PDB file of C-alpha atoms in Angstrom:
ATOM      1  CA  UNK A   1      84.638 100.594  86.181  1.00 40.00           C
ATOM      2  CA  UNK A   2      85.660  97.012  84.935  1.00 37.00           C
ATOM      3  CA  UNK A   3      89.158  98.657  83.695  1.00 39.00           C
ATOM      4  CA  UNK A   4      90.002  99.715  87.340  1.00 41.00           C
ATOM      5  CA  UNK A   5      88.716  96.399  88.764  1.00 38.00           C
ATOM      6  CA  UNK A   6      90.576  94.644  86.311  1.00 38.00           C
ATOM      7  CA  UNK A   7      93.697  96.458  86.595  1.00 39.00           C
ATOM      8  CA  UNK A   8      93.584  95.897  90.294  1.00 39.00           C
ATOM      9  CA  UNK A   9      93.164  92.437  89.963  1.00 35.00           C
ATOM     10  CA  UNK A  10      96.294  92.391  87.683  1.00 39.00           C
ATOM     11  CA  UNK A  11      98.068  94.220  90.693  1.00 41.00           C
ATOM     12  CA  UNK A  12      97.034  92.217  93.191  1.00 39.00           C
ATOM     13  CA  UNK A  13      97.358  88.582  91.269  1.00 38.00           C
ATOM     14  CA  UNK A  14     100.907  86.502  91.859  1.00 42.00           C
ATOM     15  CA  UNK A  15     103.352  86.865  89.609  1.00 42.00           C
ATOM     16  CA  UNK A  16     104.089  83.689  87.226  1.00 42.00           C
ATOM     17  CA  UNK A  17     107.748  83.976  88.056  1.00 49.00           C
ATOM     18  CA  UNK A  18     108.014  83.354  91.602  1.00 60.00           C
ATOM     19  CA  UNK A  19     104.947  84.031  92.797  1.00 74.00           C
ATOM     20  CA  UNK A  20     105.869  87.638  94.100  1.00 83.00           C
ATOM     21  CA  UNK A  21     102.744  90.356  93.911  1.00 90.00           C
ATOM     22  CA  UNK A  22     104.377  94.173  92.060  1.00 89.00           C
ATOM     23  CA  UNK A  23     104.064  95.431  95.485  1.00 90.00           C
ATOM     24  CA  UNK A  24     106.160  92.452  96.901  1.00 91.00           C
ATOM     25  CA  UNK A  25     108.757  92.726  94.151  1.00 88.00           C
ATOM     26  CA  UNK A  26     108.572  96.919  95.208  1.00 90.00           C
ATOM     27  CA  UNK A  27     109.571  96.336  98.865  1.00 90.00           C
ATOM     28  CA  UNK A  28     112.360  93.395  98.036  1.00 87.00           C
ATOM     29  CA  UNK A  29     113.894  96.305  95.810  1.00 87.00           C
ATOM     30  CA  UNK A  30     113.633  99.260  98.093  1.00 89.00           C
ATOM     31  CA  UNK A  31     115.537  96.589 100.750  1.00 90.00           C
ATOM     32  CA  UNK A  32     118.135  95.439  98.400  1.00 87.00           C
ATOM     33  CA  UNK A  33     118.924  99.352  97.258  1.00 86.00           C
ATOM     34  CA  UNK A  34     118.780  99.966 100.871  1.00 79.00           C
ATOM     35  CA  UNK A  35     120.842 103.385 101.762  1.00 93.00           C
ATOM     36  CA  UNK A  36     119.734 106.660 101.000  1.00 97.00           C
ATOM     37  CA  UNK A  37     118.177 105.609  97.519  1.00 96.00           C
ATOM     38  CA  UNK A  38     115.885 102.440  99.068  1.00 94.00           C
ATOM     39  CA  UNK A  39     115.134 105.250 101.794  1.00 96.00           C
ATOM     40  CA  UNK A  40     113.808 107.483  99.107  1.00 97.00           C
ATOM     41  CA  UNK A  41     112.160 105.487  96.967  1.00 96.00           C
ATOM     42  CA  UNK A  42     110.392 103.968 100.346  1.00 96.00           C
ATOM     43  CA  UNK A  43     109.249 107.914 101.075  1.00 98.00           C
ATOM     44  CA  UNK A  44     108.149 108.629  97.881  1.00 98.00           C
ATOM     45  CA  UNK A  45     105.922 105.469  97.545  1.00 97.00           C
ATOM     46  CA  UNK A  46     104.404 106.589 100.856  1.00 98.00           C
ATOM     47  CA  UNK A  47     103.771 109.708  99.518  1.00 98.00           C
ATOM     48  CA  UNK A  48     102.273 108.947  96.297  1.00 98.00           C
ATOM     49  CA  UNK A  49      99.613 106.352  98.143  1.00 98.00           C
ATOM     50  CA  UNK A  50      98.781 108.882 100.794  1.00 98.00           C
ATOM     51  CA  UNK A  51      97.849 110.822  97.522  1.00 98.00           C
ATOM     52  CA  UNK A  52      95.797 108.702  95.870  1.00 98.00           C
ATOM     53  CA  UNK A  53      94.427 105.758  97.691  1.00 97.00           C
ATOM     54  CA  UNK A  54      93.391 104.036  94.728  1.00 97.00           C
ATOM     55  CA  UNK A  55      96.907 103.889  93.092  1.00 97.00           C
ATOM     56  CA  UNK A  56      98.220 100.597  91.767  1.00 97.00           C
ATOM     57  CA  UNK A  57     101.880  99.577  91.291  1.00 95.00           C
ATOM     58  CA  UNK A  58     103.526  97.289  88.963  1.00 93.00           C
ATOM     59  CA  UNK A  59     106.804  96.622  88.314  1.00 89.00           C
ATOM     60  CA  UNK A  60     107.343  96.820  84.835  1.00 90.00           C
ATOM     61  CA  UNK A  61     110.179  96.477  81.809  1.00 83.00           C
ATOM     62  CA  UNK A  62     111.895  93.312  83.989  1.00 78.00           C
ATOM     63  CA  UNK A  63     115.230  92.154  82.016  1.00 72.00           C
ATOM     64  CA  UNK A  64     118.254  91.058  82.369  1.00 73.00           C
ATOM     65  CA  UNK A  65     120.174  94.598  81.650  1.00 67.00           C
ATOM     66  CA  UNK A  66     118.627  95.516  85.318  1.00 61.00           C
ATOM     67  CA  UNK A  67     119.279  92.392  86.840  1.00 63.00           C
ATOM     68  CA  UNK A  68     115.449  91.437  86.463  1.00 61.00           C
ATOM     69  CA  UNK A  69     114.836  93.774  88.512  1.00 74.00           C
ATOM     70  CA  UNK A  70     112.057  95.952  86.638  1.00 82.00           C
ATOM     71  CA  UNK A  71     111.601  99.397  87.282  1.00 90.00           C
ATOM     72  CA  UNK A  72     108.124 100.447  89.836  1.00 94.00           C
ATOM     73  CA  UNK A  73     105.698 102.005  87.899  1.00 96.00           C
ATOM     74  CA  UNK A  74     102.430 103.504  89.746  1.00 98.00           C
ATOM     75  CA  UNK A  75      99.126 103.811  87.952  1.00 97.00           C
ATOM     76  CA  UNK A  76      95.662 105.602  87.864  1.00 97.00           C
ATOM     77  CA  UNK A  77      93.929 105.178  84.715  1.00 97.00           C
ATOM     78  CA  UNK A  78      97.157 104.779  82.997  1.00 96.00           C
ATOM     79  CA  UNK A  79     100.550 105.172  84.590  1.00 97.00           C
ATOM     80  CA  UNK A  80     101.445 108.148  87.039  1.00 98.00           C
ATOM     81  CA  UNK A  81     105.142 108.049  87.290  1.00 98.00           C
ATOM     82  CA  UNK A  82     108.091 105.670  87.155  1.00 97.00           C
ATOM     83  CA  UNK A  83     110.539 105.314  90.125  1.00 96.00           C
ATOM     84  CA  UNK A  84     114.270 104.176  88.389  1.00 93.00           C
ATOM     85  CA  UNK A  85     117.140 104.434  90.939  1.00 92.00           C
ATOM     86  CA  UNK A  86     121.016 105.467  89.574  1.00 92.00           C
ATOM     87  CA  UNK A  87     123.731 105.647  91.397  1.00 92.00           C
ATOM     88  CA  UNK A  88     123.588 109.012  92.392  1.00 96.00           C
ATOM     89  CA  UNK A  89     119.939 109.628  92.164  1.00 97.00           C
ATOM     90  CA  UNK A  90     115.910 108.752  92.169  1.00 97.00           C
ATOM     91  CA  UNK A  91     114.158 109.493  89.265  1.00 97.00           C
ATOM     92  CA  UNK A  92     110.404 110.015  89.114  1.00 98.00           C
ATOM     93  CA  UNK A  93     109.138 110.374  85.484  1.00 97.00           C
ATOM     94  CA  UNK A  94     105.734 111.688  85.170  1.00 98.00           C
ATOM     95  CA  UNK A  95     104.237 110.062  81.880  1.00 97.00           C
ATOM     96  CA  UNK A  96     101.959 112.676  81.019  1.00 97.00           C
ATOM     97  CA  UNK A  97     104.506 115.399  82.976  1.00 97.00           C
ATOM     98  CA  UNK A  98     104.766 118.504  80.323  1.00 97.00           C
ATOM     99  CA  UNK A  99     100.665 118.504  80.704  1.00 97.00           C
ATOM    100  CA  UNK A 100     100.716 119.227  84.233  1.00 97.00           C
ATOM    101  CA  UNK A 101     100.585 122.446  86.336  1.00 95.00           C
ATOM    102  CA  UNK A 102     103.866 122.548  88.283  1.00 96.00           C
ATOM    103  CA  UNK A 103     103.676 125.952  90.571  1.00 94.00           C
ATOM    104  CA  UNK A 104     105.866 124.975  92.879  1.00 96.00           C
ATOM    105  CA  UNK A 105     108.508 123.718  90.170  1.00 97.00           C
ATOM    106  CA  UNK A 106     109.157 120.370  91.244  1.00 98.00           C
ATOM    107  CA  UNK A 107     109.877 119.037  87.976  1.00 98.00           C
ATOM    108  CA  UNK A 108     113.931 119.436  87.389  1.00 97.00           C
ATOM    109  CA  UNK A 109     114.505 116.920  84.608  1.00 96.00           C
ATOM    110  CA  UNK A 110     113.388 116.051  81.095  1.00 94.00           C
ATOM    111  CA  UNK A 111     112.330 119.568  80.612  1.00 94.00           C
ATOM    112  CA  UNK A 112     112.784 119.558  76.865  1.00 92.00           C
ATOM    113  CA  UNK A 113     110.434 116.370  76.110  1.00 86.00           C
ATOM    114  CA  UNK A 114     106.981 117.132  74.689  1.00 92.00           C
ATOM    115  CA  UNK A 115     105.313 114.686  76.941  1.00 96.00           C
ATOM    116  CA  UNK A 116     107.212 113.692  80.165  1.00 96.00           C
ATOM    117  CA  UNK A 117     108.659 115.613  83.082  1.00 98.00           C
ATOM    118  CA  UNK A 118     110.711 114.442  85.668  1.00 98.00           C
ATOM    119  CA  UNK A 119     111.900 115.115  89.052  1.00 98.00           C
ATOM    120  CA  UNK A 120     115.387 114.031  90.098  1.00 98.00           C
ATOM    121  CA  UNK A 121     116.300 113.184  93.484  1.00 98.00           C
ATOM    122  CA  UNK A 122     119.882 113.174  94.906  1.00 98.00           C
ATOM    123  CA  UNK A 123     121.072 112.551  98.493  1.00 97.00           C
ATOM    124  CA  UNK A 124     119.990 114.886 100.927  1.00 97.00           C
ATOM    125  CA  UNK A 125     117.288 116.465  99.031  1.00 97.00           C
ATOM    126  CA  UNK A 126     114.042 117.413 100.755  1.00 96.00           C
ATOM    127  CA  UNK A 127     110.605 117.139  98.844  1.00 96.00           C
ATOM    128  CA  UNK A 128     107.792 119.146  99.136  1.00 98.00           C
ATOM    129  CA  UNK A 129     105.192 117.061 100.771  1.00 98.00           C
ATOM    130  CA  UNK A 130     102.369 119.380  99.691  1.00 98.00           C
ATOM    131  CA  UNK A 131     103.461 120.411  96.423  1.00 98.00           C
ATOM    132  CA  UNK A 132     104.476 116.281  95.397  1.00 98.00           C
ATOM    133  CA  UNK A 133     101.119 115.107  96.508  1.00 98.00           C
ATOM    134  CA  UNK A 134      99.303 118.035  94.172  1.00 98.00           C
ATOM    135  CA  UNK A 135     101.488 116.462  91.035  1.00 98.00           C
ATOM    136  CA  UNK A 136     100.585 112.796  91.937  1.00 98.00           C
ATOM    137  CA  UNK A 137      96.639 114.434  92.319  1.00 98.00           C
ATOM    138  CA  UNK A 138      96.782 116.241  88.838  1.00 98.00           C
ATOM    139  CA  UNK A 139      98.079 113.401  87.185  1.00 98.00           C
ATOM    140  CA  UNK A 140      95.761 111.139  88.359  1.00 98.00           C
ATOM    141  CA  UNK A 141      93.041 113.516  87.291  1.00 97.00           C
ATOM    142  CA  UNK A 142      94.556 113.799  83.720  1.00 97.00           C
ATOM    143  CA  UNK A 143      95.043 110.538  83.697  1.00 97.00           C
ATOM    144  CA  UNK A 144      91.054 109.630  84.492  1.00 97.00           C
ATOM    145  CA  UNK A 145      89.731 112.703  82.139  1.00 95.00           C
ATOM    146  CA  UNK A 146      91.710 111.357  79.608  1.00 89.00           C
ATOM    147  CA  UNK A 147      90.559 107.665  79.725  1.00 78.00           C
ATOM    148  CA  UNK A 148      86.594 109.101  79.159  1.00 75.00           C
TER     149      UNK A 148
END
């Protein structure tokens, strides 16, 4: 219980480098990607807290090769899934991916890894509301049966 409390003080707590909270930096780069890929990664963010209340984000791996930018990252007892944005798509890779159950095959990237699975996202795609919200639920589950 200290873990979680901790963690979500970490999430919550200002930045040293501006003073920006991860969610903060999260909506200054879903406006500056604006477009279809700021839309997306705006959807998918909604999607994933609808799923799990109790989700933190972070922005994570900040450097100068992405502009400083850092790349989301949302976590449950260790992290869910990554957002990264590329020019012609949204990637969300599931840490602990090739361990979930993925019935409605959502997963359409990294297939060959051992560990990960992710689901790309180009322009005009639709996402399965239902099925995404399952994954972000079974991750979080593995994720917290894992931790004990």
């Amino acid at each position: 219980m200290k873990k979680a409390a901790a963690t979500m003080e970490k999430s919550n707590s200002k930045e040293a480098d501006g003073g920006a909270s991860p969610s903060q930096l999260l909506d200054a780069r879903i406006k500056e990607l604006a477009g279809w890929r700021g839309e997306t990664l705006a959807y998918v963010r909604t999607l994933i807290k609808q799923a799990d209340p109790d989700v933190v984000e972070e922005v994570k791996w900040r450097k100068p090769s992405n502009s400083m930018l850092g790349v989301p990252v949302w976590e449950h007892a260790g992290i869910i899934c990554t957002g990264e944005t590329y020019r012609n798509y949204v990637k969300l890779t599931f840490a602990k991916g090739a361990s979930l159950e993925d019935p409605s095959g959502l997963f359409n990237a990294s297939l060959e890894g051992g560990t990960r699975r992710a689901i790309d996202i180009h322009e005009g795609d639709k996402i399965d509301e239902d099925a995404f919200k399952a994954l972000i639920r079974a991750a979080v589950a593995l994720n917290v049966s894992s931790a004990k």
